[in-house]
Amino acid sequence: DEAALAELASALADAETAVALTGAGISAPSGVPTFRGEDGVWGDEFDPEDFRIGRLRRDPAGFWRDRVDLHDRLFPDGVEPNSAHEALASLEAAGRLDAVVTQNTDGFHAAAGSETVLELHGNAARVACVDCGATRPAEPVHERVRTAVEAGDDEALPPTCPDCGGPLKPDVVLFGESLPRSTFQRARAFAADSDVFLAIGSSLEVEPAASLPRRAAAGGTLAIVNLASTRADGRADIRLRADVTDVLPALAARLDAD
Ligand code: APR
Ligand code: ZN
């Protein structure tokens, strides 16, 4: 609503440090499905339990079969950043936003021009070797998996590291894994320093990302932009129950950052 938007715009105008935490909701307008909520992928289509790091060790062929299906469902051909990603990039360029901390693995913030992006859950465009840690583009590996699945050739799974022969994993944080330490420490510092913290398009159900808005609310203004209620609504100073593609471009325009 107008009043909340005006309040958020003036809080950002006065802020020394402003940080955004984004979730799947910011990419939903791009055609990337969310995980929870009515058309979320967790539930009737995919079970998060199937994507734990333990399954990759126990049943690498089954893990990779399901992982490529999930990847293709999350990132259909041609999806790209939307006006909400672009608005955050322009707010940063105008000096109104210092960092974007994202739970998303789609790489859309950097693609839209954001410079300081902290990928808490990694990036699905890469795969990593479980043994030596080497990373490489994911698509050729996905192609090999699709071919192996079509040929019923489980011997070819899991895809292995050309450097050391170790099993490959998506370069994302799987359930049961910890977040990249330095990235999360940096995100915690940003949250603690922020005068304004924007939680955008996230149900704020998953820890430890969801601890960031709590940390930010302790010393600054917490604003939540989300279509549905979130776990942190009770702590929010400003709540905008609206679409990211309405709110964020309007916010950038008010701050002459468009
Ligand atoms: N505008 C604003 N909010 C939206 C929009 C939109 N256009 N579309 C969806 N939303 C909101 C939904 O109402 C929902 O509350 O985005 C939120 C997305 O929540 P989740 O699907 O739970 O996604 P997220 O919070 O990013 O999940 C966190 O869970 O499965 C793990 O690792 C995965 O990073 C993911 C983490
Ligand atoms: Zn390796």
Coordinates of C-alpha atoms and ligand atoms in Angstrom, one line a residue:
D1 CA 0.0 0.0 0.0
E2 CA 1.1 3.6 -0.6
A3 CA 1.8 4.6 3.0
A4 CA 4.1 1.6 3.6
L5 CA 5.9 2.2 0.3
A6 CA 6.4 5.8 1.2
E7 CA 7.7 4.8 4.6
L8 CA 10.1 2.3 3.1
A9 CA 11.3 4.8 0.5
S10 CA 12.1 7.4 3.2
A11 CA 13.8 4.8 5.4
L12 CA 16.0 3.8 2.5
A13 CA 16.7 7.4 1.7
D14 CA 18.0 8.0 5.2
A15 CA 19.9 4.7 5.5
E16 CA 23.6 4.4 5.8
T17 CA 23.6 0.7 5.1
A18 CA 20.7 -1.1 3.3
V19 CA 20.7 -4.9 2.5
A20 CA 18.2 -7.1 0.7
L21 CA 17.6 -10.8 1.4
T22 CA 15.8 -12.5 -1.5
G23 CA 14.0 -15.8 -2.0
A24 CA 12.3 -17.7 -4.7
G25 CA 9.4 -15.2 -4.9
I26 CA 11.6 -12.6 -6.6
S27 CA 12.2 -15.0 -9.5
A28 CA 8.6 -16.3 -9.6
P29 CA 7.6 -13.5 -12.1
S30 CA 10.4 -14.8 -14.4
G31 CA 8.6 -18.2 -14.5
V32 CA 10.8 -19.9 -11.9
P33 CA 8.4 -21.8 -9.6
T34 CA 8.7 -21.3 -5.8
F35 CA 9.3 -24.1 -3.3
R36 CA 6.3 -23.5 -1.0
G37 CA 2.9 -22.0 -1.3
E38 CA 0.2 -23.0 -3.7
D39 CA 2.3 -23.7 -6.8
G40 CA 5.5 -24.6 -4.9
V41 CA 7.5 -27.6 -6.1
W42 CA 7.9 -29.1 -2.7
G43 CA 5.0 -31.5 -2.2
D44 CA 3.1 -33.1 -5.0
E45 CA 5.9 -32.8 -7.5
F46 CA 9.2 -33.1 -5.6
D47 CA 10.1 -34.2 -2.1
P48 CA 12.9 -32.2 -0.4
E49 CA 14.0 -35.4 1.3
D50 CA 15.2 -36.7 -2.0
F51 CA 17.7 -33.9 -2.3
R52 CA 19.7 -34.4 0.9
I53 CA 23.5 -34.8 0.7
G54 CA 23.1 -38.3 2.2
R55 CA 21.1 -39.5 -0.7
L56 CA 23.9 -38.4 -3.2
R57 CA 26.3 -40.7 -1.3
R58 CA 23.8 -43.6 -0.9
D59 CA 22.0 -43.5 -4.2
P60 CA 23.9 -41.2 -6.6
A61 CA 22.1 -42.4 -9.8
G62 CA 18.7 -41.8 -8.3
F63 CA 19.8 -38.4 -6.8
W64 CA 21.1 -37.2 -10.2
R65 CA 18.0 -38.5 -12.1
D66 CA 15.8 -36.4 -9.7
R67 CA 18.1 -33.5 -9.6
V68 CA 18.1 -32.9 -13.3
D69 CA 14.3 -33.2 -13.3
L70 CA 14.1 -30.6 -10.5
H71 CA 16.6 -28.3 -12.4
D72 CA 14.5 -28.5 -15.6
R73 CA 11.3 -27.8 -13.5
L74 CA 12.9 -24.8 -11.7
F75 CA 14.6 -23.3 -14.7
P76 CA 12.6 -23.9 -17.9
D77 CA 14.3 -22.7 -21.1
G78 CA 14.4 -19.0 -21.6
V79 CA 13.8 -17.8 -18.0
E80 CA 15.6 -14.6 -17.2
P81 CA 15.8 -11.8 -14.6
N82 CA 12.7 -9.6 -14.2
S83 CA 12.0 -5.9 -13.3
A84 CA 12.4 -6.7 -9.6
H85 CA 16.0 -7.9 -10.0
E86 CA 16.7 -4.9 -12.2
A87 CA 15.2 -2.5 -9.6
L88 CA 17.6 -3.9 -6.9
A89 CA 20.5 -3.5 -9.3
S90 CA 19.5 0.1 -10.0
L91 CA 19.1 0.8 -6.2
E92 CA 22.6 -0.4 -5.7
A93 CA 23.9 1.7 -8.6
A94 CA 22.3 4.7 -7.1
G95 CA 24.0 4.0 -3.8
R96 CA 20.7 3.1 -2.0
L97 CA 21.5 -0.6 -1.5
D98 CA 24.8 -2.1 -0.4
A99 CA 24.3 -5.8 -1.0
V100 CA 21.9 -8.5 -2.1
V101 CA 22.0 -11.7 0.0
T102 CA 20.1 -14.4 -1.9
Q103 CA 18.8 -17.9 -1.2
N104 CA 18.2 -18.4 -4.9
T105 CA 20.6 -20.4 -7.1
D106 CA 19.5 -18.9 -10.4
G107 CA 22.2 -16.3 -10.7
F108 CA 19.6 -13.7 -11.7
H109 CA 20.9 -10.9 -9.5
A110 CA 24.3 -10.8 -11.0
A111 CA 22.8 -11.2 -14.5
A112 CA 20.5 -8.2 -13.8
G113 CA 23.6 -6.1 -12.9
S114 CA 23.9 -6.3 -9.1
E115 CA 27.5 -6.1 -8.1
T116 CA 27.6 -7.3 -4.4
V117 CA 25.7 -10.5 -4.4
L118 CA 26.1 -13.2 -1.6
E119 CA 24.8 -16.6 -2.8
L120 CA 24.0 -18.3 0.5
H121 CA 22.8 -21.5 -1.3
G122 CA 25.2 -21.6 -4.2
N123 CA 24.6 -21.5 -7.9
A124 CA 22.8 -24.1 -10.0
A125 CA 24.7 -23.2 -13.1
R126 CA 27.8 -24.9 -11.7
V127 CA 28.5 -28.4 -10.4
A128 CA 31.3 -29.2 -7.9
C129 CA 33.4 -32.2 -7.1
V130 CA 32.6 -33.8 -3.7
D131 CA 36.3 -34.8 -3.4
C132 CA 38.5 -32.1 -4.8
G133 CA 36.0 -29.2 -4.9
A134 CA 36.7 -28.3 -8.5
T135 CA 33.7 -26.5 -10.1
R136 CA 32.6 -26.5 -13.7
P137 CA 29.5 -25.6 -15.8
A138 CA 26.5 -27.7 -15.0
E139 CA 24.7 -27.9 -18.3
P140 CA 27.1 -30.4 -20.1
V141 CA 26.8 -32.6 -17.0
H142 CA 23.0 -32.3 -17.0
E143 CA 23.1 -33.4 -20.7
R144 CA 25.2 -36.5 -19.8
V145 CA 22.7 -37.3 -17.1
R146 CA 19.6 -36.9 -19.3
T147 CA 21.4 -39.2 -21.9
A148 CA 22.3 -41.8 -19.3
V149 CA 18.7 -41.8 -17.9
E150 CA 17.2 -42.2 -21.4
A151 CA 19.6 -45.0 -22.1
G152 CA 18.9 -46.6 -18.7
D153 CA 22.6 -46.5 -18.2
D154 CA 23.0 -46.3 -14.5
E155 CA 26.7 -47.1 -14.9
A156 CA 27.2 -43.6 -16.2
L157 CA 25.9 -42.1 -12.9
P158 CA 26.9 -40.2 -10.9
P159 CA 28.8 -38.0 -13.3
T160 CA 32.4 -37.9 -12.1
C161 CA 35.1 -35.2 -11.9
P162 CA 37.4 -35.2 -14.9
D163 CA 40.3 -34.1 -12.6
C164 CA 40.1 -36.7 -9.8
G165 CA 37.2 -39.1 -10.7
G166 CA 35.2 -38.1 -7.6
P167 CA 31.4 -37.8 -7.7
L168 CA 30.0 -34.5 -8.8
K169 CA 27.2 -32.6 -7.0
P170 CA 25.3 -29.5 -8.0
D171 CA 27.2 -26.4 -6.6
V172 CA 24.2 -25.7 -4.3
V173 CA 23.8 -26.2 -0.6
L174 CA 21.9 -29.5 -0.2
F175 CA 19.7 -30.2 2.8
G176 CA 22.0 -31.5 5.4
E177 CA 25.0 -29.4 4.2
S178 CA 26.2 -26.2 5.9
L179 CA 26.3 -22.9 4.1
P180 CA 29.6 -21.6 2.7
R181 CA 31.1 -20.2 5.9
S182 CA 32.7 -17.0 4.7
T183 CA 29.6 -16.0 2.6
F184 CA 27.3 -16.6 5.6
Q185 CA 29.6 -14.7 8.0
R186 CA 29.6 -11.7 5.6
A187 CA 25.8 -11.9 5.3
R188 CA 25.5 -11.9 9.1
A189 CA 27.8 -8.8 9.3
F190 CA 25.7 -7.0 6.6
A191 CA 22.5 -7.9 8.6
A192 CA 23.9 -6.6 11.8
D193 CA 25.2 -3.4 10.2
S194 CA 22.0 -2.6 8.2
D195 CA 19.9 0.4 9.0
V196 CA 17.3 -1.1 6.6
F197 CA 16.9 -4.8 5.8
L198 CA 14.5 -5.8 3.1
A199 CA 13.3 -9.5 3.1
I200 CA 11.9 -10.0 -0.4
G201 CA 10.0 -13.0 -1.8
S202 CA 10.9 -15.5 0.9
S203 CA 8.7 -17.4 3.3
L204 CA 11.6 -17.2 5.7
E205 CA 11.1 -20.8 6.7
V206 CA 14.6 -22.1 6.2
E207 CA 17.5 -21.6 8.6
P208 CA 20.1 -20.2 8.9
A209 CA 19.1 -17.7 6.2
A210 CA 15.9 -16.9 8.2
S211 CA 18.1 -15.8 11.1
L212 CA 19.3 -12.8 9.1
P213 CA 16.1 -10.7 9.3
R214 CA 15.9 -11.4 13.0
R215 CA 19.4 -10.2 13.4
A216 CA 18.7 -7.1 11.3
A217 CA 15.4 -6.3 13.2
A218 CA 17.4 -6.1 16.5
G219 CA 19.2 -2.9 15.4
G220 CA 17.4 -1.5 12.3
T221 CA 14.3 -1.3 10.3
L222 CA 13.0 -4.7 8.9
A223 CA 10.8 -4.4 5.8
I224 CA 9.1 -7.5 4.4
V225 CA 7.9 -7.6 0.7
N226 CA 6.1 -10.9 0.1
L227 CA 2.8 -12.0 -1.3
A228 CA 2.0 -14.3 1.6
S229 CA 2.7 -14.0 5.3
T230 CA 6.1 -15.0 6.5
R231 CA 7.7 -16.4 9.7
A232 CA 9.2 -13.0 10.5
D233 CA 6.1 -10.8 10.0
G234 CA 5.8 -10.2 13.7
R235 CA 9.2 -8.5 13.8
A236 CA 8.7 -6.4 10.7
D237 CA 8.5 -2.6 11.0
I238 CA 7.1 -2.3 7.4
R239 CA 5.1 -5.0 5.6
L240 CA 4.2 -4.9 2.0
R241 CA 1.9 -7.8 1.0
A242 CA 2.4 -7.2 -2.7
D243 CA 4.1 -8.4 -5.9
V244 CA 7.8 -7.8 -6.2
T245 CA 7.4 -6.5 -9.7
D246 CA 5.0 -3.8 -8.4
V247 CA 6.9 -2.8 -5.2
L248 CA 10.6 -2.8 -6.2
P249 CA 10.3 -0.8 -9.5
A250 CA 8.1 1.7 -7.6
L251 CA 10.6 1.9 -4.8
A252 CA 13.5 2.5 -7.3
A253 CA 11.4 5.2 -9.0
R254 CA 10.7 7.0 -5.7
L255 CA 14.5 7.0 -5.0
D256 CA 15.3 8.3 -8.5
A257 CA 17.1 5.0 -9.0
D258 CA 15.3 4.0 -12.1
Ligands
APR1 N1 6.0 -11.3 -5.3 C1 6.2 -11.3 -4.0 N2 6.3 -12.5 -3.3 C2 6.1 -13.7 -4.0 C3 5.8 -13.7 -5.4 C4 5.8 -12.4 -6.1 N3 5.6 -12.3 -7.4 N4 5.7 -14.9 -5.8 C5 5.8 -15.7 -4.8 N5 6.0 -15.0 -3.7 C6 6.3 -15.4 -2.3 C7 5.5 -16.6 -1.8 O1 4.3 -16.1 -1.2 C8 6.4 -17.3 -0.8 O2 6.1 -16.9 0.5 O3 7.6 -15.9 -2.3 C9 7.8 -16.8 -1.2 C10 8.7 -18.0 -1.6 O4 8.9 -18.8 -0.5 P1 9.6 -20.2 -0.7 O5 9.0 -20.9 -1.9 O6 9.6 -20.9 0.6 O7 11.1 -19.8 -1.2 P2 12.3 -19.5 -0.2 O8 11.8 -18.7 1.0 O9 13.3 -18.8 -1.1 O10 12.9 -20.9 0.2 C11 14.1 -20.9 1.0 O11 14.1 -23.3 0.8 O12 13.9 -25.3 -0.3 C12 14.8 -24.4 0.2 O13 16.9 -24.0 -0.7 C13 15.6 -23.8 -0.9 O14 16.4 -21.5 -1.1 C14 15.3 -22.3 -0.8 C15 14.9 -22.1 0.6
ZN2 ZN 37.5 -33.8 -8.3

